[in-house]
Coordinates of N, CA, C and O in Angstrom, one line a residue:
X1 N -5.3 20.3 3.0 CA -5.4 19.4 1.8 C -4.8 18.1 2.1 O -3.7 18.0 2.7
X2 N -5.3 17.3 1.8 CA -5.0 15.6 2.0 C -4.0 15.3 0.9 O -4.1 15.7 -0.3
X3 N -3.2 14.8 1.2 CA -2.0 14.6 0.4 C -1.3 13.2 0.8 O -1.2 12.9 2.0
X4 N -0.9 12.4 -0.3 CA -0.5 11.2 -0.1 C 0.5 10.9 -1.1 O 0.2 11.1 -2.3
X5 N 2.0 10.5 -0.7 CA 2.7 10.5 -2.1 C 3.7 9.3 -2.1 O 4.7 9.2 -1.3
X6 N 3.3 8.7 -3.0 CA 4.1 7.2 -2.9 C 5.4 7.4 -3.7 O 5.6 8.2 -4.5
X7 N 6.3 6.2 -3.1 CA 7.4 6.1 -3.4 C 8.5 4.7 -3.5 O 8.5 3.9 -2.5
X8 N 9.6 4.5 -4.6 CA 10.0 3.2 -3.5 C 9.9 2.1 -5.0 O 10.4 1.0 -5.1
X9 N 9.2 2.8 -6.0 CA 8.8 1.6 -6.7 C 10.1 1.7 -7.9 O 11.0 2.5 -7.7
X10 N 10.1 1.0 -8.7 CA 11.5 0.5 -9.6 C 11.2 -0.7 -10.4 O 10.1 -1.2 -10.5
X11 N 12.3 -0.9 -11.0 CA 12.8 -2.4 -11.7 C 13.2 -3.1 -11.1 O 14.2 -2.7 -10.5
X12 N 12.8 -4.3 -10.9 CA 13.7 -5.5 -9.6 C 13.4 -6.8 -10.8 O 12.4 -6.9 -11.6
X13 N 14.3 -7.7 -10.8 CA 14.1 -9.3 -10.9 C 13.3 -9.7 -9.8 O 13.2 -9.2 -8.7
X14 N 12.8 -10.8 -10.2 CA 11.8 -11.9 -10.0 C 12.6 -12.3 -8.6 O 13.8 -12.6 -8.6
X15 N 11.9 -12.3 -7.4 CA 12.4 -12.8 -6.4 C 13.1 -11.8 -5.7 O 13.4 -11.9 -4.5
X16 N 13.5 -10.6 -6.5 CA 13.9 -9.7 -5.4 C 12.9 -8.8 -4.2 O 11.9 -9.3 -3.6
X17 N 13.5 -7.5 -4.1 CA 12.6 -6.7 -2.9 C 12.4 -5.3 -3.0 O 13.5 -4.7 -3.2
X18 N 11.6 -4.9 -3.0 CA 11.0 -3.4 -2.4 C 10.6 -3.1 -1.8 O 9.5 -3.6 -1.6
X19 N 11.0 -2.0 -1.2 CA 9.8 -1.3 -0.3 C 9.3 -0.2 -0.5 O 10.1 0.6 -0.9
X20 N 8.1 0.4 -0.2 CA 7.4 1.1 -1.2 C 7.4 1.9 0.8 O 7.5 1.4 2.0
X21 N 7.1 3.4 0.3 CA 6.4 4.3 1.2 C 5.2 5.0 0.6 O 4.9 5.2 -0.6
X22 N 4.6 5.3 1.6 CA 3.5 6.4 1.4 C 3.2 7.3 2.7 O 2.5 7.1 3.7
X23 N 4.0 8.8 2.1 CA 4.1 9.5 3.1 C 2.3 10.2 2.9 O 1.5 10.2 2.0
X24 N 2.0 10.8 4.3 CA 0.7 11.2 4.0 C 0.8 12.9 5.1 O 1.7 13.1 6.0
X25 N -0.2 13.7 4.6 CA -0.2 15.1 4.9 C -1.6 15.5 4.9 O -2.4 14.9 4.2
X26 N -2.1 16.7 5.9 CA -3.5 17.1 5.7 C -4.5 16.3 6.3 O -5.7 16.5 6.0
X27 N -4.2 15.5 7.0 CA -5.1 15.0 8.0 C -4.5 14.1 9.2 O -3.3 13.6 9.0
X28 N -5.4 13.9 10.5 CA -4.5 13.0 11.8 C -4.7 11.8 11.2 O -5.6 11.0 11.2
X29 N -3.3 11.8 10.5 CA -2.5 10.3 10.2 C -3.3 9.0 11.0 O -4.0 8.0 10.6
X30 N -2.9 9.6 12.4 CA -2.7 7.9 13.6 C -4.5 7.9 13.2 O -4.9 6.8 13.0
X31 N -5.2 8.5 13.2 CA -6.6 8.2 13.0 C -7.4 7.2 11.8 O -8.4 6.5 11.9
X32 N -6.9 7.3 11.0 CA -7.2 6.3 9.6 C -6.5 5.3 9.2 O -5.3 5.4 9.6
X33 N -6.8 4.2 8.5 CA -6.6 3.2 8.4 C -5.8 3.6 6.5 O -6.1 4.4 5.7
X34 N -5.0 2.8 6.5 CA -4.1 3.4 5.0 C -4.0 1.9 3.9 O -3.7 0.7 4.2
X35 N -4.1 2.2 3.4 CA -4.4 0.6 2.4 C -3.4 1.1 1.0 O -2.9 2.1 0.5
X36 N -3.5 -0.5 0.7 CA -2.5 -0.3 -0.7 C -3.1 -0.7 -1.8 O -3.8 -1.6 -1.4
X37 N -3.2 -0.5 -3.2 CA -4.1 -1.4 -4.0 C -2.7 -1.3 -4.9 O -1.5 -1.0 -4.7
X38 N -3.4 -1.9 -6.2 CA -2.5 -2.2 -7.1 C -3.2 -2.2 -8.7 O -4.2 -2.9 -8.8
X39 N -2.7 -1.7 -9.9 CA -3.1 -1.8 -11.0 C -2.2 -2.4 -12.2 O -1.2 -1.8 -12.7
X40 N -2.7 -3.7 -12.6 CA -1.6 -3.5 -14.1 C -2.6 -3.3 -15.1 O -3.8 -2.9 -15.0
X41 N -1.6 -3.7 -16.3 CA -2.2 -2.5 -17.4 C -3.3 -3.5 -17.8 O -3.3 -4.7 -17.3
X42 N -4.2 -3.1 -18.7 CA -5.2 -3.8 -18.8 C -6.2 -4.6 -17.7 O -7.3 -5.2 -18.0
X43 N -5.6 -4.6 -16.3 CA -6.9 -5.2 -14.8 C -7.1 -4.3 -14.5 O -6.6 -3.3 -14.9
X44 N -8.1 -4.3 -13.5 CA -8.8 -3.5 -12.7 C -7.9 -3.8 -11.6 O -7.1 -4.8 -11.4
X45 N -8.0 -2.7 -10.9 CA -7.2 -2.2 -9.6 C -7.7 -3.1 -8.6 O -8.9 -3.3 -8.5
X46 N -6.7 -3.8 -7.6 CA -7.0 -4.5 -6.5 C -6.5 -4.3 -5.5 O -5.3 -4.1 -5.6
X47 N -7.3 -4.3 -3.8 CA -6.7 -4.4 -2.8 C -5.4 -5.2 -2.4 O -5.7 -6.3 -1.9
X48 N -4.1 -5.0 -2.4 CA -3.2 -5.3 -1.8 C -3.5 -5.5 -0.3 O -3.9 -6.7 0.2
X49 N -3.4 -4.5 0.5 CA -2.7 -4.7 2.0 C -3.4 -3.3 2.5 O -3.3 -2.1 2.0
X50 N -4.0 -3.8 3.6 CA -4.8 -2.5 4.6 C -4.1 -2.9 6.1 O -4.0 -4.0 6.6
X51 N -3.6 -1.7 6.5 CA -3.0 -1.4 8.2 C -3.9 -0.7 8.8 O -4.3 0.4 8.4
X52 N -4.2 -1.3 9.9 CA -5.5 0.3 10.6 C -4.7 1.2 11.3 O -3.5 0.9 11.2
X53 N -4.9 1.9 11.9 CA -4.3 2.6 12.8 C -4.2 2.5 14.1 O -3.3 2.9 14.8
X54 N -5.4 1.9 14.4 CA -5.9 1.8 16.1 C -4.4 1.2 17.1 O -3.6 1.7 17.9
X55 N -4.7 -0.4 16.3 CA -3.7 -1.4 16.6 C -2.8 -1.9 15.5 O -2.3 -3.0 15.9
X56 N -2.4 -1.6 14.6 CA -1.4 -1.6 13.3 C -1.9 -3.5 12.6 O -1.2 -4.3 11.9
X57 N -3.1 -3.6 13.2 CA -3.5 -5.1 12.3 C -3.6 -4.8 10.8 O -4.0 -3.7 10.3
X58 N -3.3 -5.8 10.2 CA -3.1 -5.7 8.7 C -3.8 -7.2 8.1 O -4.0 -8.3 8.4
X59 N -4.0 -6.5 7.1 CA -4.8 -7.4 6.3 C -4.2 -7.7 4.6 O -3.9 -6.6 4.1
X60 N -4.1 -8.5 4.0 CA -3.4 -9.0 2.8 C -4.3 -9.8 1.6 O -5.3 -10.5 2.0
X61 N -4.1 -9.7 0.7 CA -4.9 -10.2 -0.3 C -3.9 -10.9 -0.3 O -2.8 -10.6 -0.1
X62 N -4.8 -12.9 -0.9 CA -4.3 -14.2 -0.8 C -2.8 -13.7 -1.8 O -1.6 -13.6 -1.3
X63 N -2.9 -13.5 -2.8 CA -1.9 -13.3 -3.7 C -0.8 -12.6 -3.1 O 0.2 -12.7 -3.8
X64 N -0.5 -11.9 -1.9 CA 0.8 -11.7 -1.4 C 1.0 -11.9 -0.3 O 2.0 -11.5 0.3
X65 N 0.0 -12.6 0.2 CA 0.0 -13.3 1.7 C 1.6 -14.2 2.0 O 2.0 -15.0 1.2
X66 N 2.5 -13.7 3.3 CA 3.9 -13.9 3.0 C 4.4 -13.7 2.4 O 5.3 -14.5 2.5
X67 N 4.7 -12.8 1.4 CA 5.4 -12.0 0.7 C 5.3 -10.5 1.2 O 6.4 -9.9 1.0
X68 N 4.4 -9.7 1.8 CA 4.3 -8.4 1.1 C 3.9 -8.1 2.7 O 3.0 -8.7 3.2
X69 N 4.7 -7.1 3.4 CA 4.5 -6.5 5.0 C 4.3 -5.4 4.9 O 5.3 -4.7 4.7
X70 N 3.0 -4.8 5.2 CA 2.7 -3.1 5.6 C 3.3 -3.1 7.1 O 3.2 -4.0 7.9
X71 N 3.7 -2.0 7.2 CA 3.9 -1.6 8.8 C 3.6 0.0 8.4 O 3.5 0.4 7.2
X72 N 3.3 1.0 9.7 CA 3.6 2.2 10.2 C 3.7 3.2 10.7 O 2.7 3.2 11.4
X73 N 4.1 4.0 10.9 CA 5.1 4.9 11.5 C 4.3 6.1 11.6 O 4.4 7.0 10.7
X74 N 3.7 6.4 12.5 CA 2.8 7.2 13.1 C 3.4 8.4 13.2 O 3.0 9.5 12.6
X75 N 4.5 8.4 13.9 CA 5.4 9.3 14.1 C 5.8 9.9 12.9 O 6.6 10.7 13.4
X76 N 5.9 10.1 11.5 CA 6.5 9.9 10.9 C 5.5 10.2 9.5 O 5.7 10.6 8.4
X77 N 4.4 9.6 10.3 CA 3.5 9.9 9.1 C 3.2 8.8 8.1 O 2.0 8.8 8.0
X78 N 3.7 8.1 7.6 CA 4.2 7.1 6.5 C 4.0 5.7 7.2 O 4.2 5.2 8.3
X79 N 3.2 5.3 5.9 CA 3.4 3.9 5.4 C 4.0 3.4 5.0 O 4.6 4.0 4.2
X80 N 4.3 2.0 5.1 CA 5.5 1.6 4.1 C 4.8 -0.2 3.5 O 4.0 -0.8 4.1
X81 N 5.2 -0.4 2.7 CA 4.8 -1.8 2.0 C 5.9 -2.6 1.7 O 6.2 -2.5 0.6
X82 N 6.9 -3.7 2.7 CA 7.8 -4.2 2.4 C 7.2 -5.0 1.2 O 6.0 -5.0 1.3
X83 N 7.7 -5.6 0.2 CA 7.4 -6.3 -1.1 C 8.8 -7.9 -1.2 O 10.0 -7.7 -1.6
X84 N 8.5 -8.8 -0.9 CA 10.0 -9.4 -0.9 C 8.7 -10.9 -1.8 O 7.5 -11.0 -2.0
X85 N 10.3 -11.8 -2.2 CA 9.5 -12.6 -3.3 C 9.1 -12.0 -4.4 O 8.2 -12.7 -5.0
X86 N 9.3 -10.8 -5.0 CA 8.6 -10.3 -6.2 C 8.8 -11.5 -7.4 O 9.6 -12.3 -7.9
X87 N 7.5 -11.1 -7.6 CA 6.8 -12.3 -9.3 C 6.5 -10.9 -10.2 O 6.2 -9.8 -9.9
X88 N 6.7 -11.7 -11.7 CA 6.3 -11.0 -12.9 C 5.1 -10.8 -12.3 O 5.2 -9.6 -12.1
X89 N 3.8 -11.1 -11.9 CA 2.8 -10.9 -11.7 C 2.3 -9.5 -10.8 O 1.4 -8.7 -10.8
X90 N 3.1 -9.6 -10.3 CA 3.0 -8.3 -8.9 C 3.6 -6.8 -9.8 O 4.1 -5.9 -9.1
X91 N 3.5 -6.7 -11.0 CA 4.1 -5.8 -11.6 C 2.7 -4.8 -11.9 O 1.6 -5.1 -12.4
X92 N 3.1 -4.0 -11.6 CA 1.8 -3.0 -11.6 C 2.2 -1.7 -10.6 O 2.8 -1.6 -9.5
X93 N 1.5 -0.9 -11.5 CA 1.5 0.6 -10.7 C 0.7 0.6 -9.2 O -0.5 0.2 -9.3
X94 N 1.1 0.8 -8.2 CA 0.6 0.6 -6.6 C 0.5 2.3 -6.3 O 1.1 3.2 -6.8
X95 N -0.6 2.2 -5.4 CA -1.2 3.3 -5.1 C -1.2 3.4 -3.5 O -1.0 2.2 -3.2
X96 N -1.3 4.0 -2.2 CA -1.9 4.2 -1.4 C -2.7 4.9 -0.8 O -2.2 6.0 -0.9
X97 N -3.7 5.0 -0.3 CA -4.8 5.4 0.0 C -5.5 5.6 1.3 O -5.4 4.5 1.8
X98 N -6.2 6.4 2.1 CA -6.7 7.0 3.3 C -8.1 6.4 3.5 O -9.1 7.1 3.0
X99 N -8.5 5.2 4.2 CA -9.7 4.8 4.9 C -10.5 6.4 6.1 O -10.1 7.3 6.9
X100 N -11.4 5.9 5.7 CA -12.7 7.3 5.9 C -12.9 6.4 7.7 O -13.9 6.6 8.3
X101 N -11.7 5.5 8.3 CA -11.8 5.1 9.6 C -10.6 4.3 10.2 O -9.7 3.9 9.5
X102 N -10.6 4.2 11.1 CA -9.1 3.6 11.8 C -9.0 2.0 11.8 O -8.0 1.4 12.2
X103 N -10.2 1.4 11.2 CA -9.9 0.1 11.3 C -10.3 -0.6 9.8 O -11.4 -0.4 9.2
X104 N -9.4 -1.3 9.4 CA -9.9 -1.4 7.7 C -11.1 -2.5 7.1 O -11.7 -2.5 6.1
X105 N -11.1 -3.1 8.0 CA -12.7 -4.0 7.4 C -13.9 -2.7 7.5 O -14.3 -2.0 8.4
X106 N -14.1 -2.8 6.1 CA -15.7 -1.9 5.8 C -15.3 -0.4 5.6 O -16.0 0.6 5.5
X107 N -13.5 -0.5 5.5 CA -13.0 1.3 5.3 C -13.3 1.8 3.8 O -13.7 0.8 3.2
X108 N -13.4 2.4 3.3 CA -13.9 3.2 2.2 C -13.0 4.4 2.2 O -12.9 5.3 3.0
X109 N -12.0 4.0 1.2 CA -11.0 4.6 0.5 C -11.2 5.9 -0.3 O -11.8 5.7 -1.3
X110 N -10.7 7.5 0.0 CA -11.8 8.3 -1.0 C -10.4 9.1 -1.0 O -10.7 10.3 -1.3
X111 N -8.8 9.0 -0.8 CA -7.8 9.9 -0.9 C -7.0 9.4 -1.5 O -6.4 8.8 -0.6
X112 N -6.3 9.1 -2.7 CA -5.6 8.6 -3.3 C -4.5 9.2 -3.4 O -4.6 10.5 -3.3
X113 N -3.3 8.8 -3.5 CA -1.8 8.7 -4.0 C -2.0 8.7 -5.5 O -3.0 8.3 -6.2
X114 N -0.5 9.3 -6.1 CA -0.2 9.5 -7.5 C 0.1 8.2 -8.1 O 0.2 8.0 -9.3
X115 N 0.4 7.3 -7.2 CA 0.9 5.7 -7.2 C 2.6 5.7 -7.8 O 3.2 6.8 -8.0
X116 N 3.1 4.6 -7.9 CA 4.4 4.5 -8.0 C 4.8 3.2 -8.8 O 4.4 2.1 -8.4
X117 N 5.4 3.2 -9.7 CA 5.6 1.9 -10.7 C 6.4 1.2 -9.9 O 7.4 1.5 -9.3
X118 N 5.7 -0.3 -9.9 CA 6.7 -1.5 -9.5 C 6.5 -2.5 -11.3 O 5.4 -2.7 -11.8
X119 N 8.0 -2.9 -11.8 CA 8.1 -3.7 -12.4 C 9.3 -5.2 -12.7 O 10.5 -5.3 -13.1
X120 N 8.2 -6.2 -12.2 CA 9.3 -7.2 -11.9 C 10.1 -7.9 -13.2 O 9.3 -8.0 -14.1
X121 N 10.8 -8.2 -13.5 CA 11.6 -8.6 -14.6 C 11.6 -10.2 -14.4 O 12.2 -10.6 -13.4
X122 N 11.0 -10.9 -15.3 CA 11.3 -12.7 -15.1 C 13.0 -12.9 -15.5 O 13.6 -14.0 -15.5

């Protein structure tokens, strides 16, 4: 069974940092590409940050471009989402999730995480 379980998320002021994991289970990890999205209340859910697996290239939505570093840990299983610079804006429940391929342009997300509250305080 595919299992994904995020963690990491909290209360921070504006400008502080997090880092978020997402441990994963039930399938070869180093083979798929692991992405992060993000929901607040009332938007629709958006791509954050995709890492592939192949070669650990990552990709960022403009909105946390320099702020926000996936790396990971093969070994280990887990993702992680450094978060630094947090804004009131970036407050939303974050999810991670298992690409159906090891490289994230054109991956198709179908295993979701329970997600994890991030809430930034102005």
């Amino acid at each position: 069974e595919v299992q994904l379980v995020e963690s990491g998320g909290g209360l921070v002021q504006a400008g502080g940092s997090l880092r978020l994991s997402c441990a994963a289970s039930g399938f070869t990890f180093d083979d798929y590409a692991i992405g992060w999205f993000r929901q607040a209340p009332g938007k629709e859910r958006e791509g954050v940050s995709c890492i592939s697996s192949s070669d650990g290239s990552t990709i960022y939505a403009d909105s946390v471009k320099g702020r926000f570093t996936a790396s990971r840990d093969n070994a280990k299983n887990t993702v992680y989402l450094q978060m630094n610079s947090l804004k009131p804006e970036d407050t939303a429940v974050y999810y991670c999730a298992a690409g159906d391929r090891s490289w994230c342009p054109g991956a198709h997300f179908g295993s979701w995480g329970q997600g994890t509250q991030v809430i930034v305080s102005s």
